[in-house]
Amino acid sequence: MIRCFVALLAPLLLAGCVAEPVTAQPTLDGQPPIVIAHRGASGERPEHTLESYALAIEQGADFIEPDLVLTKDGVLVARHENEISETTDVADRAEFADRKATKIIDGRAVTGWFTEDFTLAEIKTLRAKERLPRLRDTAFDGRFEVPTFEEILTLLARVNRARRVPVGVYPETKHPSYFASIGLPHAAPMLELLDRFGYRRRTAPVFIQSFEVGNLMDLRAKSDLPLIQLVDATGGPADRPDASYAAMTSPAGLQMIAAYADGIGPNKAMIIPRGALGRLGEPTSLVRDAHAAGLKVHPWTFRRENYFLPLGNKGGVNPAGHGDLVGEIEAFLKTGIDGLFSDNVREAVAARAGR
């Protein structure tokens, strides 16, 4: 809120504005918000690689987030999308030139190379690369493999043996209805691996997330593990063409989500939108409404490059330059969010600690 003082001799002019202090709101359970390493330490290493996850853990992440897609032989691997030309060197591999295809994914035509057309053995010959080369360092391109979900859980098991508080895992099922339609559903292999590695109860350090609804409902029928309904500022779930995320995040919609999920993962603009000039505006009621429905709130995605930051937090005009990410996150923490996804774990941990 802003309290403005009007000059006595010029009643139509604002002589000055003083920002009123904002009272920080509590999280749903009163615990500190969690820091979720978005695709690992993806601001510093190629995303969804064991090296990216390991660096995120070293920097203090509470959870690491693998996006899960499937190979032709039904193995879960970590990639942002099933189309992998943006994140691997597949387009430069002559032996796979004939695999290029155009497919309809979630109602949209996508051209490229798709994990479901490769065996795991073939995927393992590829090497990861930076997805945002104009904004981030590409020095690590070509050095790291595409990891399986099993390899990620093995990494966590090894790390957690020496820890009092375990680092958790926060997998996202990518395009689950599409994969189910081609005979490669996520649920069975994902739940089998989670069970094998000891993620069996609601208290386990795991959240399973999805932008779709049906697969979360299916998972709820099969498992008691915590679930997160992802929502965006526009559109709606691919498997519910008549639904919109706007309706789903109304107070009534949130009550419906609470029947099958434990929280929501909203686009951060749904919590604090930006004004016409790109500055952070006033918070919406979303966090308060979600908490009233008993849902945790984990917004995405916080990144330190100027390109992604609000105007008041930019550190210059160079889109690849780094600004005040800590300051942006601090504004969101005051709304009572229960966690946040960030490409830059070090800054997120610093913001939570109050710099």
Tab-separated table of C-alpha atoms in Angstrom:
chain	number	residue	atom	x	y	z
A	1	MET	CA	0.000	0.000	0.000
A	2	ILE	CA	1.135	3.564	-0.697
A	3	ARG	CA	0.260	6.595	1.480
A	4	CYS	CA	0.598	9.785	-0.554
A	5	PHE	CA	0.879	13.304	0.898
A	6	VAL	CA	-0.672	16.138	-1.085
A	7	ALA	CA	1.111	19.470	-1.151
A	8	LEU	CA	-0.982	22.231	0.435
A	9	LEU	CA	-0.366	24.791	-2.316
A	10	ALA	CA	-0.822	22.339	-5.163
A	11	PRO	CA	-3.653	19.999	-4.205
A	12	LEU	CA	-3.623	18.229	-7.569
A	13	LEU	CA	0.063	17.289	-7.343
A	14	LEU	CA	1.536	14.497	-5.262
A	15	ALA	CA	4.381	15.914	-3.245
A	16	GLY	CA	5.679	12.561	-2.046
A	17	CYS	CA	4.835	8.934	-1.450
A	18	VAL	CA	5.892	6.773	1.489
A	19	ALA	CA	5.714	2.978	1.235
A	20	GLU	CA	3.908	1.431	4.160
A	21	PRO	CA	5.627	-1.625	5.660
A	22	VAL	CA	4.258	-4.939	4.449
A	23	THR	CA	3.450	-7.498	7.109
A	24	ALA	CA	4.973	-10.846	6.187
A	25	GLN	CA	2.405	-13.639	6.081
A	26	PRO	CA	3.061	-17.121	7.507
A	27	THR	CA	3.414	-20.281	5.465
A	28	LEU	CA	0.626	-22.833	5.629
A	29	ASP	CA	2.323	-24.972	8.286
A	30	GLY	CA	4.444	-22.260	9.887
A	31	GLN	CA	7.663	-23.868	8.622
A	32	PRO	CA	10.323	-22.050	6.564
A	33	PRO	CA	9.625	-22.144	2.818
A	34	ILE	CA	11.455	-24.793	0.833
A	35	VAL	CA	13.933	-24.038	-1.948
A	36	ILE	CA	13.342	-26.225	-5.006
A	37	ALA	CA	16.250	-26.459	-7.442
A	38	HIS	CA	14.502	-25.951	-10.769
A	39	ARG	CA	16.031	-28.620	-13.033
A	40	GLY	CA	19.002	-28.562	-10.672
A	41	ALA	CA	21.342	-25.573	-10.535
A	42	SER	CA	20.196	-24.804	-14.060
A	43	GLY	CA	21.425	-21.221	-13.931
A	44	GLU	CA	24.998	-22.533	-13.776
A	45	ARG	CA	25.033	-25.966	-15.435
A	46	PRO	CA	23.070	-27.554	-18.286
A	47	GLU	CA	19.670	-28.395	-16.828
A	48	HIS	CA	18.603	-31.893	-15.855
A	49	THR	CA	22.078	-33.356	-15.514
A	50	LEU	CA	23.538	-35.140	-12.504
A	51	GLU	CA	26.134	-32.382	-12.320
A	52	SER	CA	23.410	-29.738	-12.155
A	53	TYR	CA	21.565	-31.604	-9.403
A	54	ALA	CA	24.767	-32.189	-7.428
A	55	LEU	CA	25.672	-28.496	-7.549
A	56	ALA	CA	22.173	-27.543	-6.395
A	57	ILE	CA	22.488	-29.873	-3.414
A	58	GLU	CA	25.888	-28.382	-2.585
A	59	GLN	CA	24.343	-24.894	-2.683
A	60	GLY	CA	21.646	-25.803	-0.165
A	61	ALA	CA	18.572	-26.911	-2.098
A	62	ASP	CA	15.848	-28.642	-0.103
A	63	PHE	CA	14.493	-30.428	-3.188
A	64	ILE	CA	15.759	-31.084	-6.704
A	65	GLU	CA	13.326	-31.099	-9.598
A	66	PRO	CA	13.553	-33.552	-12.504
A	67	ASP	CA	11.090	-33.236	-15.382
A	68	LEU	CA	10.287	-36.796	-16.455
A	69	VAL	CA	9.730	-38.102	-19.979
A	70	LEU	CA	9.999	-41.648	-21.309
A	71	THR	CA	12.183	-43.449	-23.812
A	72	LYS	CA	10.992	-45.895	-26.451
A	73	ASP	CA	11.758	-48.762	-24.075
A	74	GLY	CA	9.813	-47.209	-21.205
A	75	VAL	CA	12.605	-45.708	-19.094
A	76	LEU	CA	12.063	-42.417	-17.272
A	77	VAL	CA	14.702	-39.822	-18.112
A	78	ALA	CA	15.050	-36.179	-17.113
A	79	ARG	CA	14.423	-33.628	-19.863
A	80	HIS	CA	12.460	-30.385	-19.922
A	81	GLU	CA	10.487	-31.680	-22.915
A	82	ASN	CA	10.248	-34.899	-24.857
A	83	GLU	CA	11.497	-32.850	-27.833
A	84	ILE	CA	15.221	-32.730	-27.084
A	85	SER	CA	16.938	-30.624	-29.760
A	86	GLU	CA	17.084	-27.599	-27.408
A	87	THR	CA	18.782	-29.497	-24.597
A	88	THR	CA	20.995	-32.087	-26.301
A	89	ASP	CA	23.273	-32.384	-29.335
A	90	VAL	CA	20.840	-34.691	-31.151
A	91	ALA	CA	20.409	-32.296	-34.088
A	92	ASP	CA	24.157	-32.542	-34.785
A	93	ARG	CA	24.194	-36.331	-34.813
A	94	ALA	CA	24.061	-37.596	-38.381
A	95	GLU	CA	23.082	-41.102	-37.291
A	96	PHE	CA	19.806	-39.725	-35.897
A	97	ALA	CA	18.901	-37.376	-38.747
A	98	ASP	CA	16.078	-39.646	-39.881
A	99	ARG	CA	14.435	-39.483	-36.435
A	100	LYS	CA	13.356	-35.884	-36.935
A	101	ALA	CA	9.572	-35.709	-36.923
A	102	THR	CA	6.565	-33.472	-36.397
A	103	LYS	CA	4.064	-34.489	-33.728
A	104	ILE	CA	1.018	-33.017	-32.061
A	105	ILE	CA	1.852	-32.536	-28.380
A	106	ASP	CA	-0.907	-31.103	-26.202
A	107	GLY	CA	-2.703	-29.823	-29.285
A	108	ARG	CA	0.349	-28.099	-30.781
A	109	ALA	CA	2.527	-29.154	-33.711
A	110	VAL	CA	6.125	-29.692	-32.571
A	111	THR	CA	9.028	-30.552	-34.882
A	112	GLY	CA	12.234	-32.133	-33.664
A	113	TRP	CA	13.593	-35.266	-32.024
A	114	PHE	CA	11.551	-36.998	-29.340
A	115	THR	CA	12.649	-39.217	-26.466
A	116	GLU	CA	9.931	-41.758	-27.193
A	117	ASP	CA	11.640	-42.499	-30.540
A	118	PHE	CA	14.954	-43.427	-28.876
A	119	THR	CA	15.978	-46.334	-26.686
A	120	LEU	CA	17.761	-45.556	-23.459
A	121	ALA	CA	21.005	-46.816	-24.966
A	122	GLU	CA	20.657	-44.285	-27.774
A	123	ILE	CA	19.729	-41.464	-25.383
A	124	LYS	CA	22.883	-42.224	-23.411
A	125	THR	CA	25.032	-41.438	-26.465
A	126	LEU	CA	23.715	-37.862	-26.494
A	127	ARG	CA	25.193	-34.994	-24.502
A	128	ALA	CA	23.382	-32.170	-22.759
A	129	LYS	CA	23.707	-28.519	-23.713
A	130	GLU	CA	22.587	-25.176	-22.299
A	131	ARG	CA	18.959	-24.433	-23.182
A	132	LEU	CA	19.400	-20.633	-22.945
A	133	PRO	CA	22.731	-20.028	-24.713
A	134	ARG	CA	22.167	-16.286	-25.214
A	135	LEU	CA	21.788	-15.749	-21.483
A	136	ARG	CA	24.023	-18.366	-19.892
A	137	ASP	CA	27.459	-19.963	-20.026
A	138	THR	CA	27.822	-22.698	-22.644
A	139	ALA	CA	31.219	-23.898	-21.426
A	140	PHE	CA	29.725	-27.156	-20.146
A	141	ASP	CA	27.973	-28.096	-23.387
A	142	GLY	CA	28.738	-31.609	-24.569
A	143	ARG	CA	30.163	-32.834	-21.254
A	144	PHE	CA	27.210	-34.423	-19.450
A	145	GLU	CA	24.828	-37.308	-20.095
A	146	VAL	CA	21.051	-37.349	-19.927
A	147	PRO	CA	20.286	-39.006	-16.562
A	148	THR	CA	17.594	-41.550	-15.797
A	149	PHE	CA	15.236	-41.020	-12.888
A	150	GLU	CA	16.848	-44.032	-11.237
A	151	GLU	CA	20.275	-42.391	-11.471
A	152	ILE	CA	18.883	-39.219	-9.891
A	153	LEU	CA	17.367	-41.174	-6.999
A	154	THR	CA	20.666	-43.028	-6.600
A	155	LEU	CA	22.472	-39.682	-6.331
A	156	LEU	CA	20.026	-38.560	-3.648
A	157	ALA	CA	20.375	-41.821	-1.729
A	158	ARG	CA	24.139	-41.431	-1.668
A	159	VAL	CA	23.966	-37.787	-0.571
A	160	ASN	CA	21.299	-38.372	2.050
A	161	ARG	CA	23.216	-41.124	3.819
A	162	ALA	CA	25.426	-38.406	5.275
A	163	ARG	CA	22.664	-35.910	6.051
A	164	ARG	CA	20.374	-35.448	9.026
A	165	VAL	CA	17.719	-33.711	6.902
A	166	PRO	CA	17.383	-35.388	3.496
A	167	VAL	CA	17.284	-33.540	0.203
A	168	GLY	CA	13.969	-34.342	-1.428
A	169	VAL	CA	12.892	-35.005	-5.000
A	170	TYR	CA	10.177	-33.078	-6.837
A	171	PRO	CA	9.459	-34.867	-10.156
A	172	GLU	CA	7.164	-33.456	-12.822
A	173	THR	CA	5.285	-35.729	-15.180
A	174	LYS	CA	5.651	-34.055	-18.579
A	175	HIS	CA	2.790	-34.446	-21.048
A	176	PRO	CA	1.328	-37.428	-19.181
A	177	SER	CA	-1.832	-37.815	-21.261
A	178	TYR	CA	0.229	-37.753	-24.466
A	179	PHE	CA	2.613	-40.404	-23.161
A	180	ALA	CA	-0.306	-42.528	-21.965
A	181	SER	CA	-1.852	-42.276	-25.442
A	182	ILE	CA	1.253	-43.895	-26.981
A	183	GLY	CA	1.427	-46.643	-24.385
A	184	LEU	CA	4.090	-45.092	-22.145
A	185	PRO	CA	2.326	-43.933	-18.960
A	186	HIS	CA	4.367	-42.326	-16.197
A	187	ALA	CA	2.654	-43.679	-13.095
A	188	ALA	CA	3.798	-47.290	-12.877
A	189	PRO	CA	7.549	-46.823	-13.493
A	190	MET	CA	7.670	-43.643	-11.416
A	191	LEU	CA	5.874	-45.088	-8.392
A	192	GLU	CA	7.907	-48.291	-8.602
A	193	LEU	CA	11.171	-46.358	-8.461
A	194	LEU	CA	9.993	-44.087	-5.674
A	195	ASP	CA	8.884	-47.091	-3.637
A	196	ARG	CA	12.173	-48.903	-4.249
A	197	PHE	CA	14.117	-45.896	-2.946
A	198	GLY	CA	11.943	-45.555	0.157
A	199	TYR	CA	9.494	-42.810	-0.835
A	200	ARG	CA	6.391	-44.512	0.497
A	201	ARG	CA	4.445	-42.239	2.840
A	202	ARG	CA	3.037	-38.724	2.985
A	203	THR	CA	5.972	-37.738	5.150
A	204	ALA	CA	8.498	-38.813	2.511
A	205	PRO	CA	10.587	-35.931	1.082
A	206	VAL	CA	8.829	-35.914	-2.274
A	207	PHE	CA	6.264	-33.940	-4.251
A	208	ILE	CA	4.891	-35.132	-7.605
A	209	GLN	CA	3.709	-32.325	-9.871
A	210	SER	CA	1.815	-31.944	-13.128
A	211	PHE	CA	0.083	-29.300	-15.237
A	212	GLU	CA	-2.558	-31.910	-16.032
A	213	VAL	CA	-5.362	-33.081	-13.757
A	214	GLY	CA	-6.182	-36.663	-14.708
A	215	ASN	CA	-2.791	-38.123	-13.936
A	216	LEU	CA	-2.734	-36.460	-10.505
A	217	MET	CA	-6.148	-37.965	-9.740
A	218	ASP	CA	-4.867	-41.334	-10.923
A	219	LEU	CA	-1.772	-40.982	-8.743
A	220	ARG	CA	-3.917	-40.068	-5.754
A	221	ALA	CA	-5.883	-43.294	-6.216
A	222	LYS	CA	-2.645	-45.292	-6.305
A	223	SER	CA	-0.463	-43.467	-3.790
A	224	ASP	CA	-0.515	-41.294	-0.690
A	225	LEU	CA	2.544	-39.295	-1.758
A	226	PRO	CA	2.160	-35.488	-1.814
A	227	LEU	CA	0.891	-34.071	-5.114
A	228	ILE	CA	1.109	-30.564	-6.590
A	229	GLN	CA	-1.222	-29.153	-9.239
A	230	LEU	CA	0.765	-26.844	-11.495
A	231	VAL	CA	-1.115	-23.849	-12.897
A	232	ASP	CA	-0.219	-21.086	-15.318
A	233	ALA	CA	-1.359	-17.502	-15.722
A	234	THR	CA	-3.125	-18.381	-18.978
A	235	GLY	CA	-4.635	-21.455	-20.622
A	236	GLY	CA	-5.623	-24.659	-18.924
A	237	PRO	CA	-4.661	-28.313	-18.469
A	238	ALA	CA	-4.044	-30.205	-21.711
A	239	ASP	CA	-6.252	-33.084	-20.601
A	240	ARG	CA	-9.181	-30.817	-19.627
A	241	PRO	CA	-9.969	-28.675	-22.703
A	242	ASP	CA	-13.019	-27.126	-21.035
A	243	ALA	CA	-11.117	-26.094	-17.889
A	244	SER	CA	-8.999	-23.009	-17.311
A	245	TYR	CA	-6.293	-22.359	-14.760
A	246	ALA	CA	-8.080	-19.112	-13.889
A	247	ALA	CA	-11.179	-21.034	-12.814
A	248	MET	CA	-9.090	-23.677	-11.067
A	249	THR	CA	-7.441	-21.012	-8.892
A	250	SER	CA	-10.668	-19.339	-7.828
A	251	PRO	CA	-11.639	-20.090	-4.209
A	252	ALA	CA	-14.115	-22.728	-5.412
A	253	GLY	CA	-11.575	-24.209	-7.838
A	254	LEU	CA	-8.928	-24.441	-5.135
A	255	GLN	CA	-11.338	-26.408	-2.958
A	256	MET	CA	-11.714	-28.881	-5.841
A	257	ILE	CA	-7.937	-29.177	-6.219
A	258	ALA	CA	-7.661	-29.877	-2.499
A	259	ALA	CA	-9.722	-33.040	-3.023
A	260	TYR	CA	-6.801	-34.708	-4.842
A	261	ALA	CA	-3.665	-32.566	-4.358
A	262	ASP	CA	-1.662	-31.085	-1.503
A	263	GLY	CA	-0.684	-27.820	-3.110
A	264	ILE	CA	-0.410	-25.700	-6.208
A	265	GLY	CA	2.596	-24.606	-8.228
A	266	PRO	CA	1.564	-21.313	-9.853
A	267	ASN	CA	3.311	-19.029	-12.291
A	268	LYS	CA	4.749	-16.390	-9.945
A	269	ALA	CA	2.878	-13.656	-11.841
A	270	MET	CA	-0.318	-15.098	-10.370
A	271	ILE	CA	0.958	-14.114	-6.902
A	272	ILE	CA	2.552	-10.735	-7.621
A	273	PRO	CA	1.755	-9.510	-11.121
A	274	ARG	CA	3.886	-6.943	-12.907
A	275	GLY	CA	2.604	-3.538	-13.922
A	276	ALA	CA	2.783	-1.929	-17.341
A	277	LEU	CA	6.407	-0.886	-16.808
A	278	GLY	CA	7.443	-4.314	-15.571
A	279	ARG	CA	7.619	-3.468	-11.875
A	280	LEU	CA	6.166	-5.756	-9.234
A	281	GLY	CA	2.624	-4.790	-8.360
A	282	GLU	CA	0.422	-5.598	-5.398
A	283	PRO	CA	0.002	-9.255	-4.350
A	284	THR	CA	-3.176	-11.044	-5.332
A	285	SER	CA	-5.220	-13.131	-2.917
A	286	LEU	CA	-3.984	-16.435	-4.388
A	287	VAL	CA	-1.708	-17.454	-1.508
A	288	ARG	CA	-4.346	-16.568	1.052
A	289	ASP	CA	-7.073	-18.391	-0.899
A	290	ALA	CA	-4.917	-21.494	-1.382
A	291	HIS	CA	-4.013	-21.614	2.294
A	292	ALA	CA	-7.712	-21.316	3.161
A	293	ALA	CA	-8.259	-24.474	1.095
A	294	GLY	CA	-5.399	-26.232	2.908
A	295	LEU	CA	-3.056	-26.079	-0.101
A	296	LYS	CA	0.652	-25.265	-0.116
A	297	VAL	CA	1.900	-22.737	-2.686
A	298	HIS	CA	5.190	-23.235	-4.583
A	299	PRO	CA	5.552	-20.588	-7.362
A	300	TRP	CA	7.894	-20.758	-10.351
A	301	THR	CA	10.435	-19.694	-11.658
A	302	PHE	CA	12.941	-17.295	-10.067
A	303	ARG	CA	16.006	-16.480	-12.200
A	304	ARG	CA	18.793	-13.952	-11.745
A	305	GLU	CA	19.275	-12.782	-15.343
A	306	ASN	CA	18.001	-9.268	-16.067
A	307	TYR	CA	15.869	-10.705	-18.845
A	308	PHE	CA	13.651	-12.409	-16.261
A	309	LEU	CA	13.701	-9.878	-13.408
A	310	PRO	CA	11.119	-7.166	-12.688
A	311	LEU	CA	12.173	-3.624	-13.529
A	312	GLY	CA	13.041	-2.635	-9.978
A	313	ASN	CA	15.427	-5.578	-9.616
A	314	LYS	CA	17.324	-5.450	-12.900
A	315	GLY	CA	21.063	-4.916	-12.697
A	316	GLY	CA	21.470	-3.111	-16.013
A	317	VAL	CA	20.331	-3.289	-19.623
A	318	ASN	CA	22.258	-6.413	-20.624
A	319	PRO	CA	19.644	-9.206	-20.705
A	320	ALA	CA	22.288	-11.761	-19.639
A	321	GLY	CA	23.528	-9.613	-16.753
A	322	HIS	CA	22.599	-10.473	-13.197
A	323	GLY	CA	20.305	-8.375	-11.048
A	324	ASP	CA	18.848	-8.477	-7.554
A	325	LEU	CA	17.148	-11.866	-7.513
A	326	VAL	CA	17.350	-11.950	-3.722
A	327	GLY	CA	15.239	-8.802	-3.538
A	328	GLU	CA	12.605	-10.219	-5.860
A	329	ILE	CA	12.348	-13.442	-3.875
A	330	GLU	CA	12.097	-11.525	-0.592
A	331	ALA	CA	8.996	-9.742	-1.903
A	332	PHE	CA	7.363	-13.082	-2.660
A	333	LEU	CA	8.360	-14.616	0.664
A	334	LYS	CA	6.347	-11.902	2.417
A	335	THR	CA	3.166	-13.270	0.808
A	336	GLY	CA	3.499	-16.520	2.781
A	337	ILE	CA	4.509	-18.849	-0.037
A	338	ASP	CA	5.516	-22.307	1.160
A	339	GLY	CA	8.393	-22.781	-1.271
A	340	LEU	CA	9.736	-21.598	-4.600
A	341	PHE	CA	11.374	-22.919	-7.741
A	342	SER	CA	14.638	-21.235	-8.693
A	343	ASP	CA	17.379	-21.782	-11.256
A	344	ASN	CA	19.737	-20.086	-8.800
A	345	VAL	CA	19.775	-21.971	-5.524
A	346	ARG	CA	22.447	-19.885	-3.813
A	347	GLU	CA	20.418	-16.691	-4.171
A	348	ALA	CA	17.172	-18.384	-3.137
A	349	VAL	CA	18.755	-19.752	0.034
A	350	ALA	CA	20.195	-16.298	0.796
A	351	ALA	CA	16.786	-14.679	0.352
A	352	ARG	CA	15.168	-17.145	2.713
A	353	ALA	CA	17.861	-16.446	5.289
A	354	GLY	CA	17.322	-12.692	4.957
A	355	ARG	CA	20.451	-12.138	2.852
